[in-house]
Coordinates of C-alpha atoms in Angstrom, one line a residue:
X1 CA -22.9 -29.5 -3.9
X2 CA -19.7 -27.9 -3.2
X3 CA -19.3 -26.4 -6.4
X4 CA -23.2 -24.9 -5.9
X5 CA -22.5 -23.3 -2.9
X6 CA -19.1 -21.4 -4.5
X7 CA -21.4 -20.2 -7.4
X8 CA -24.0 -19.2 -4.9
X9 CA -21.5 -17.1 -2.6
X10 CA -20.2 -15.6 -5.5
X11 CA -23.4 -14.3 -7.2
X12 CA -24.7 -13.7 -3.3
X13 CA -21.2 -11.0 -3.1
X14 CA -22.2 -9.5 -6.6
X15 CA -25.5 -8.1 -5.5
X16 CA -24.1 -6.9 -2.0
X17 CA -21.7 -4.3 -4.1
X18 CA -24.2 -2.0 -5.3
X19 CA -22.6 1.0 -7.7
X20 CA -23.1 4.6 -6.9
X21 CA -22.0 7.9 -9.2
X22 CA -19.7 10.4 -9.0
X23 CA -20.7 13.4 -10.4
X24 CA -17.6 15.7 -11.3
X25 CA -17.8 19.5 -10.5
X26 CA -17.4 21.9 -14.1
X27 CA -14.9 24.1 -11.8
X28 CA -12.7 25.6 -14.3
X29 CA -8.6 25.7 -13.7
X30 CA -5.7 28.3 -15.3
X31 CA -4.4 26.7 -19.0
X32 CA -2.6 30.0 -19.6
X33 CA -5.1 30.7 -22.5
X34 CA -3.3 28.1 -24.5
X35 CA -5.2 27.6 -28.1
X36 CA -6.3 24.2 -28.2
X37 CA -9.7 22.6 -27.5
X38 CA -10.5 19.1 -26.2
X39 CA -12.7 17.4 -28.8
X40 CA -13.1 13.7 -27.9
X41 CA -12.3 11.6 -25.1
X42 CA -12.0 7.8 -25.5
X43 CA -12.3 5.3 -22.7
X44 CA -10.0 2.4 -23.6
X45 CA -10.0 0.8 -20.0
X46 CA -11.3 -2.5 -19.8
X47 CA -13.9 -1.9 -16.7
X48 CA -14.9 1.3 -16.9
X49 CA -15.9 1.4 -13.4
X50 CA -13.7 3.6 -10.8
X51 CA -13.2 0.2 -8.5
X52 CA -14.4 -0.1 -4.9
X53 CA -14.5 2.6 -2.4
X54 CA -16.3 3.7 0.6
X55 CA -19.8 5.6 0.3
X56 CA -21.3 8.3 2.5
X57 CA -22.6 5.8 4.9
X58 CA -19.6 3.6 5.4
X59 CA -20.9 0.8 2.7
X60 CA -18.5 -0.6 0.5
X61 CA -19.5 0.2 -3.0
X62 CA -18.3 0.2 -6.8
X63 CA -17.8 4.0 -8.2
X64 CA -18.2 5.3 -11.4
X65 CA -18.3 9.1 -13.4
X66 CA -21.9 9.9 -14.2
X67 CA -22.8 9.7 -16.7
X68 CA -19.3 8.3 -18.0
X69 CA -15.9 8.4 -17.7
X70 CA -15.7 10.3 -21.5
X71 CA -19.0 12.5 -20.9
X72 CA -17.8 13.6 -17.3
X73 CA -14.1 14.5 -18.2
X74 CA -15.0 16.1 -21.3
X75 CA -17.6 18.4 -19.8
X76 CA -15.2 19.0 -16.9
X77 CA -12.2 19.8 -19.7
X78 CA -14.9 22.0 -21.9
X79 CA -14.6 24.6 -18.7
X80 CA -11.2 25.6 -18.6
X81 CA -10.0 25.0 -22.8
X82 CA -10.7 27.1 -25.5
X83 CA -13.9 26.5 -27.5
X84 CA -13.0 28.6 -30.9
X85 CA -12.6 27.3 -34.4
X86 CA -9.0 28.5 -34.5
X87 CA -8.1 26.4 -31.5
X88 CA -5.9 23.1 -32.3
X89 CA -8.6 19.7 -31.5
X90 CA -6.7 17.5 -28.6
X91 CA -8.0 14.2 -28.4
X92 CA -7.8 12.2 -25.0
X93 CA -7.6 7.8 -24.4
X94 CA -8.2 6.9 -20.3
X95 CA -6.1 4.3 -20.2
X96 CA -6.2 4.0 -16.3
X97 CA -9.2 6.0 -13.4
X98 CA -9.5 4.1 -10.5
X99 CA -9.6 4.6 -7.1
X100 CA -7.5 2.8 -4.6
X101 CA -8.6 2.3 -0.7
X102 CA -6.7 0.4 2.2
X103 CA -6.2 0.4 5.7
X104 CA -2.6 1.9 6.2
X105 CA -2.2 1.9 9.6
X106 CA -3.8 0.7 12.5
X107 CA -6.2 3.7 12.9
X108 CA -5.5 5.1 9.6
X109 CA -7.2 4.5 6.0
X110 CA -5.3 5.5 3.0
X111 CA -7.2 6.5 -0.4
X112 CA -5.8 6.6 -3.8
X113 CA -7.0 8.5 -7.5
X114 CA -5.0 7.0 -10.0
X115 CA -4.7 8.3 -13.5
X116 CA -3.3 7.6 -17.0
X117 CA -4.2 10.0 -19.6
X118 CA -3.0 9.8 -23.4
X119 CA -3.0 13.0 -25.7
X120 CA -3.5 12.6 -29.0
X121 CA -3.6 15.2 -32.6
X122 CA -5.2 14.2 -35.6
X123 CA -3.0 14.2 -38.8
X124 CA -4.5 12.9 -41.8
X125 CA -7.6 11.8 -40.4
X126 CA -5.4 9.6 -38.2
X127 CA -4.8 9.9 -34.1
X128 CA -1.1 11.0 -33.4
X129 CA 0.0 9.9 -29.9
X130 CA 1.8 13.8 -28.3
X131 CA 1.7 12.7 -24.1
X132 CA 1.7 10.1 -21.9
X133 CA 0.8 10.8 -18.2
X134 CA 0.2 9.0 -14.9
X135 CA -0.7 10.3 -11.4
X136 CA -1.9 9.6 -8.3
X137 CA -3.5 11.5 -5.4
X138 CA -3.4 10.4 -1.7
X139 CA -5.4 11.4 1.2
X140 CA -5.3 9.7 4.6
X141 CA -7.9 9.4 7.0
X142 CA -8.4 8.0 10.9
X143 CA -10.6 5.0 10.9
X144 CA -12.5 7.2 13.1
X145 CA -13.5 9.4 10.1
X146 CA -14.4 7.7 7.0
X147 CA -17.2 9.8 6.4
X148 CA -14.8 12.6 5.0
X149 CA -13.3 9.6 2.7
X150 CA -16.3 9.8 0.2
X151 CA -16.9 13.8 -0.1
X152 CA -13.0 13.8 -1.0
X153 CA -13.1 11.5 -3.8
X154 CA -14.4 14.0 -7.0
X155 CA -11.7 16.2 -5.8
X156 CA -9.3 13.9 -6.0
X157 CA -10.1 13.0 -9.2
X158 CA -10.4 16.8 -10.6
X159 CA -7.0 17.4 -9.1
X160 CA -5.8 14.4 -11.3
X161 CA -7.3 15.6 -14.3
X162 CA -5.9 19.2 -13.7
X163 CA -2.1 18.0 -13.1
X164 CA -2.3 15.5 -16.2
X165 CA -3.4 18.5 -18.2
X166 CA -1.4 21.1 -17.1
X167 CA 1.9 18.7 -17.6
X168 CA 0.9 18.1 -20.6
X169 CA -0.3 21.8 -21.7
X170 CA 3.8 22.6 -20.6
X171 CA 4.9 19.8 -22.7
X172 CA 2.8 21.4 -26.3
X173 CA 4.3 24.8 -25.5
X174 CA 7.8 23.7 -25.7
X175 CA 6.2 21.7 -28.8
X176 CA 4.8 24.6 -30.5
X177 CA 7.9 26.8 -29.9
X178 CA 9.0 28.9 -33.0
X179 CA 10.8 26.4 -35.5
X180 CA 13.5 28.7 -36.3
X181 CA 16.1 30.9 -33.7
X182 CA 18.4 33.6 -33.8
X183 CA 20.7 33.2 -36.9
X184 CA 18.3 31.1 -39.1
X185 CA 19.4 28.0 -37.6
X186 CA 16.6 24.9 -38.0
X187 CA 15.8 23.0 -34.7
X188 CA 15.0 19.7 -34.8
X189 CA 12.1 17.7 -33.6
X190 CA 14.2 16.2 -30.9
X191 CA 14.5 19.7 -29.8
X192 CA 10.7 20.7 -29.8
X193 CA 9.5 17.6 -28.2
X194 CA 9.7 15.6 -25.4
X195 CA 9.7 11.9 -26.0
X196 CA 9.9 10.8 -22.6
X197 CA 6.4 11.2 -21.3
X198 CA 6.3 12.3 -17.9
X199 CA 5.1 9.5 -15.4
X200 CA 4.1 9.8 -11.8
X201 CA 4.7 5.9 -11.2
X202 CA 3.0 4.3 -7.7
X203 CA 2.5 1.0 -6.8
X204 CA -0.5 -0.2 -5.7
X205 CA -2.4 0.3 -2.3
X206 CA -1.1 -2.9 -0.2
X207 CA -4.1 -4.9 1.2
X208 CA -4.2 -4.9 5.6
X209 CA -4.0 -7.7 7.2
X210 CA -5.3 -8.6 10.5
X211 CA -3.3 -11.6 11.9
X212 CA -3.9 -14.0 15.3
X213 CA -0.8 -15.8 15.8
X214 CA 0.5 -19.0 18.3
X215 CA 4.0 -19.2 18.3
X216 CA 6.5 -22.0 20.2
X217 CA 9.6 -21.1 21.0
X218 CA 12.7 -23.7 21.3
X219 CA 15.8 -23.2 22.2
X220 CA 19.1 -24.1 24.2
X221 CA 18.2 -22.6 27.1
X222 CA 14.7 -21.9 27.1
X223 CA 11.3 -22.5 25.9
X224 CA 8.2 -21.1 25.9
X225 CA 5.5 -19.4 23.7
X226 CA 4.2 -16.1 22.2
X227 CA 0.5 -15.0 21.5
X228 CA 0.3 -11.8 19.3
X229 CA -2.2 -9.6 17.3
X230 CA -0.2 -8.5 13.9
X231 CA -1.5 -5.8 11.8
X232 CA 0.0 -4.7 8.4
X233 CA 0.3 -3.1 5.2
X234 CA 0.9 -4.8 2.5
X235 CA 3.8 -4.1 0.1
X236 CA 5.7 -5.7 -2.9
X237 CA 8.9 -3.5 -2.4
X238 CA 9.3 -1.8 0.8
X239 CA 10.3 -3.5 4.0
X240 CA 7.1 -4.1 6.2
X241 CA 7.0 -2.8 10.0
X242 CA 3.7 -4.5 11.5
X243 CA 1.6 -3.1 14.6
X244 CA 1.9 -5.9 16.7
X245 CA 0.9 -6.7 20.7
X246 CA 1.5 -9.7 22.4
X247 CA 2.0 -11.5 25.4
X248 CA 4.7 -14.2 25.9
X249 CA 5.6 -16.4 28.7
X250 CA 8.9 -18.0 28.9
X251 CA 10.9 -20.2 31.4
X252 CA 14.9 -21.1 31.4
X253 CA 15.0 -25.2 31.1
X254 CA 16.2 -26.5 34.6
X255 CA 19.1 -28.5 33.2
X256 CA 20.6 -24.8 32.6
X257 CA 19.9 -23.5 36.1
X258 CA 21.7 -26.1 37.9
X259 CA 24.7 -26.2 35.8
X260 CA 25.6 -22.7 37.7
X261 CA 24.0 -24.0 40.9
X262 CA 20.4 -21.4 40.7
X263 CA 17.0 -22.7 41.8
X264 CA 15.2 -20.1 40.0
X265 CA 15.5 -16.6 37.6
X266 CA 13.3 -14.0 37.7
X267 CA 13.9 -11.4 34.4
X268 CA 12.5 -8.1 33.8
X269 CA 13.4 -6.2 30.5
X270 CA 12.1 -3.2 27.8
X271 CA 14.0 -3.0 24.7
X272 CA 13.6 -1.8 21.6
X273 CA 14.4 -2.6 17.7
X274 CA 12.2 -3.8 14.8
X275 CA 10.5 -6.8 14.2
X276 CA 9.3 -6.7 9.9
X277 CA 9.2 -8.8 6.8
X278 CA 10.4 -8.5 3.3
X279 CA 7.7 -9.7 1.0
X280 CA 9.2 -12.6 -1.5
X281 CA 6.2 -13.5 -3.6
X282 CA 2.5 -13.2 -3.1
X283 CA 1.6 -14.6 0.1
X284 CA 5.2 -15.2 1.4
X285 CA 7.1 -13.5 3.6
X286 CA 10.8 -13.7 4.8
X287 CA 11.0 -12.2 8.8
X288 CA 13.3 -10.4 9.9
X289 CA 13.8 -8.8 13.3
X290 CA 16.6 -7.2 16.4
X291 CA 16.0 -6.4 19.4
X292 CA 18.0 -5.3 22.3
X293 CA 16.5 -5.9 25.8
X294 CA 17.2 -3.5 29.0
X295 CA 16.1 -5.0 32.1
X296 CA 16.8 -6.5 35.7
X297 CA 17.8 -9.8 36.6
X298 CA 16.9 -11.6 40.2
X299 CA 18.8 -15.6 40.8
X300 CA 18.6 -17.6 43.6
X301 CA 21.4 -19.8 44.5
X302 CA 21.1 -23.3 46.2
X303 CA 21.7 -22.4 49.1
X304 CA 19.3 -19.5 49.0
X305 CA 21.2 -16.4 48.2
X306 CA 19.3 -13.7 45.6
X307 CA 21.9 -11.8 43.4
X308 CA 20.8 -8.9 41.2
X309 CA 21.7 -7.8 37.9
X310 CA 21.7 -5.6 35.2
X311 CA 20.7 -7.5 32.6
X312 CA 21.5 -6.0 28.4
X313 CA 21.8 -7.9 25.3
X314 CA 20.9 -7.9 21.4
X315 CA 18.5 -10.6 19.8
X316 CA 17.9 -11.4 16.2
X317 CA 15.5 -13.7 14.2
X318 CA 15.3 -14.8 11.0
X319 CA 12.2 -17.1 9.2
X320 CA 9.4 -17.1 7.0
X321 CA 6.0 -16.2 6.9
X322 CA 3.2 -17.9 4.7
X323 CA 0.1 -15.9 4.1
X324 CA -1.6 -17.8 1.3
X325 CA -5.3 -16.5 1.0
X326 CA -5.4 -12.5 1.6
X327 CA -9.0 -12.8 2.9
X328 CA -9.4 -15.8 5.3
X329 CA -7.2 -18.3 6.2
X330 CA -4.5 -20.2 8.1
X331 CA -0.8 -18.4 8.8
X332 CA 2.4 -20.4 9.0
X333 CA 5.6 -19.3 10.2
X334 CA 9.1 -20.7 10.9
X335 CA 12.1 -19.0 12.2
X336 CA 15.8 -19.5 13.8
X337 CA 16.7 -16.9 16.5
X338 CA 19.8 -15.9 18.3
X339 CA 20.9 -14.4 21.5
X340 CA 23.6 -12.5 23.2
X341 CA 22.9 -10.6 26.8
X342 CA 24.6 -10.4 30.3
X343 CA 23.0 -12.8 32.2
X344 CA 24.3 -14.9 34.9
X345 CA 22.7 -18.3 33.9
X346 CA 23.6 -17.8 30.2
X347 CA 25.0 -15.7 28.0
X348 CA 24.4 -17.0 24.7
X349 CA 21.4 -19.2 23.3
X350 CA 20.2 -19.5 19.9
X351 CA 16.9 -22.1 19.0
X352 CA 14.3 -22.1 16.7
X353 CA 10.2 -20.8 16.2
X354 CA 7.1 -22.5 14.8
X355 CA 4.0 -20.5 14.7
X356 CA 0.4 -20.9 13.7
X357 CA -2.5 -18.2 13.0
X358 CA -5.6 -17.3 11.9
X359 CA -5.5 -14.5 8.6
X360 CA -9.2 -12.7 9.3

């Protein structure tokens, strides 16, 4: 029954994604009147849909160019290149159109038109590869607005198409240069062409995650725990600086107040510093955070006396993360810490962290 009820969810999620169109605009764009024509494009991706985006209402939904990727770019292309005989047929392969869409912040939304574009020339009835381009365009949003998220996508992707085409119109005019220069000296084709295709390189949109986390603290000195809301961005290469509020509650272990003769410790403290994580591999994390607290701190003696003060120090952790499903799922974390600060009960402690959360 088990394996039923996967099939069943799965087939239930494929009708929920409906696919809409996206119809691109024929507004032409400046090729400096260069003579060549486009007179084919090919669509060599393996889904030829755009991916998922948001529509007009909100709905999550799979996009494509109406009627077609080839149809739609090479109306959109016809506008702004030359359509005489004399003009030199280009020939164009999609190799990569998508669009990209993920939360990038806590009230922000991030979207993405990414590109690959392959010119080609035909030379003895065969396709000669000229320029190889990638390029992405980015637009962020507030939460708060993701009804301007669909209007902006077909300009997104016309922009794409115009900066692929351009780059590559700049690349056939050096190309096309005259073959011979002053003093009847032959260039060669290293000289008239560039090899190295020009590549706008971007990793892909990370995935947000929303996290609900339980962690324990233990430690020399103290103990207690930490409840927190974590929001992120995912990202394969760049260190990761989660939104993040919590609320902790921690007491100093009673064995450590009476070795200095205190009945109780009341502490007070802001600070600032980064708490992030470094990702290792797909759903694994390593954590790594400073702080340094400013604050106020009130003991109590034995015999009764209070004794105030200024309380400053610098705190580091170090651990793991696991994050193994990116949709639903349990969160596991483990960590050492360790502490340096001014105060009169203890000045240095060090202990470790296990923690346990919901991925939703």
């Amino acid at each position: 029954m088990k394996h039923i009820w996967n099939i069943s969810m799965f087939f239930l999620s494929s009708i929920v994604l409906s696919q809409e169109n996206i119809t691109l605009k024929t507004i032409p764009f400046h090729t400096e009147n260069v003579s060549i024509s486009i007179a084919q494009v090919f669509d060599i991706r393996k889904k030829k849909n755009l991916g998922l985006g948001t529509n007009r209402h909100g709905e999550k939904v799979i996009f494509q160019l109406y009627p077609d990727a080839p149809t739609a770019i090479l109306n959109f292309m016809k506008t702004s290149f030359s359509q005489t005989k004399d003009a030199k047929p280009i020939f164009i392969k999609i190799k990569d159109l998508e669009i990209q869409q993920s939360q990038s912040s806590i009230s922000h939304i991030t979207t993405r038109v990414y590109i690959n574009l392959i010119f080609y020339e035909k030379e003895n009835d065969k396709l000669q590869k000229l320029f190889d381009v990638q390029h992405y365009e980015d637009e962020t949003f507030a939460i708060s607005n993701t009804s301007k998220i669909f209007e902006t996508y077909e300009q997104r992707i016309r922009a794409a198409l115009e900066y692929c085409s351009l780059s590559f119109i700049n690349t056939y005019k050096k190309r096309s240069k005259p073959e011979s220069i002053s003093g009847n000296l032959q260039t060669s084709a290293e000289d008239v062409f560039y090899k190295k295709s020009e590549m706008k390189k971007a990793k892909r949109l990370g995935k947000w995650f929303d996290m609900l986390t339980y962690r324990k603290v233990y430690s020399k000195h103290k103990e207690g725990w930490k409840m927190s809301y974590i929001g992120f961005a995912d990202s394969d290469k760049d260190f990761i600086m989660p939104f993040v509020i919590s609320y902790d509650k921690y007491s100093i272990k009673r064995s450590s107040l009476l070795n200095k003769n205190y009945t109780s410790v009341d502490a007070f403290s802001i600070g600032g510093g980064f708490d992030g994580y470094l990702k290792i591999i797909p759903g694994l994390y390593a954590n790594i955070g400073v702080e340094v607290p400013l604050g106020l701190e009130i003991t109590k003696k034995i015999e009764g006396k209070k004794r105030h003060n200024f309380l400053i120090g610098i705190s580091s952790r170090q651990g793991i993360k696991i994050i193994p499903w990116k949709e639903y799922g349990i969160v596991i974390g483990a960590g050492v810490f360790q502490q340096i600060q001014t105060s009169k009960v203890y000045t240095k402690n060090f202990g470790f962290e296990l923690e346990l959360g919901v991925n939703f």
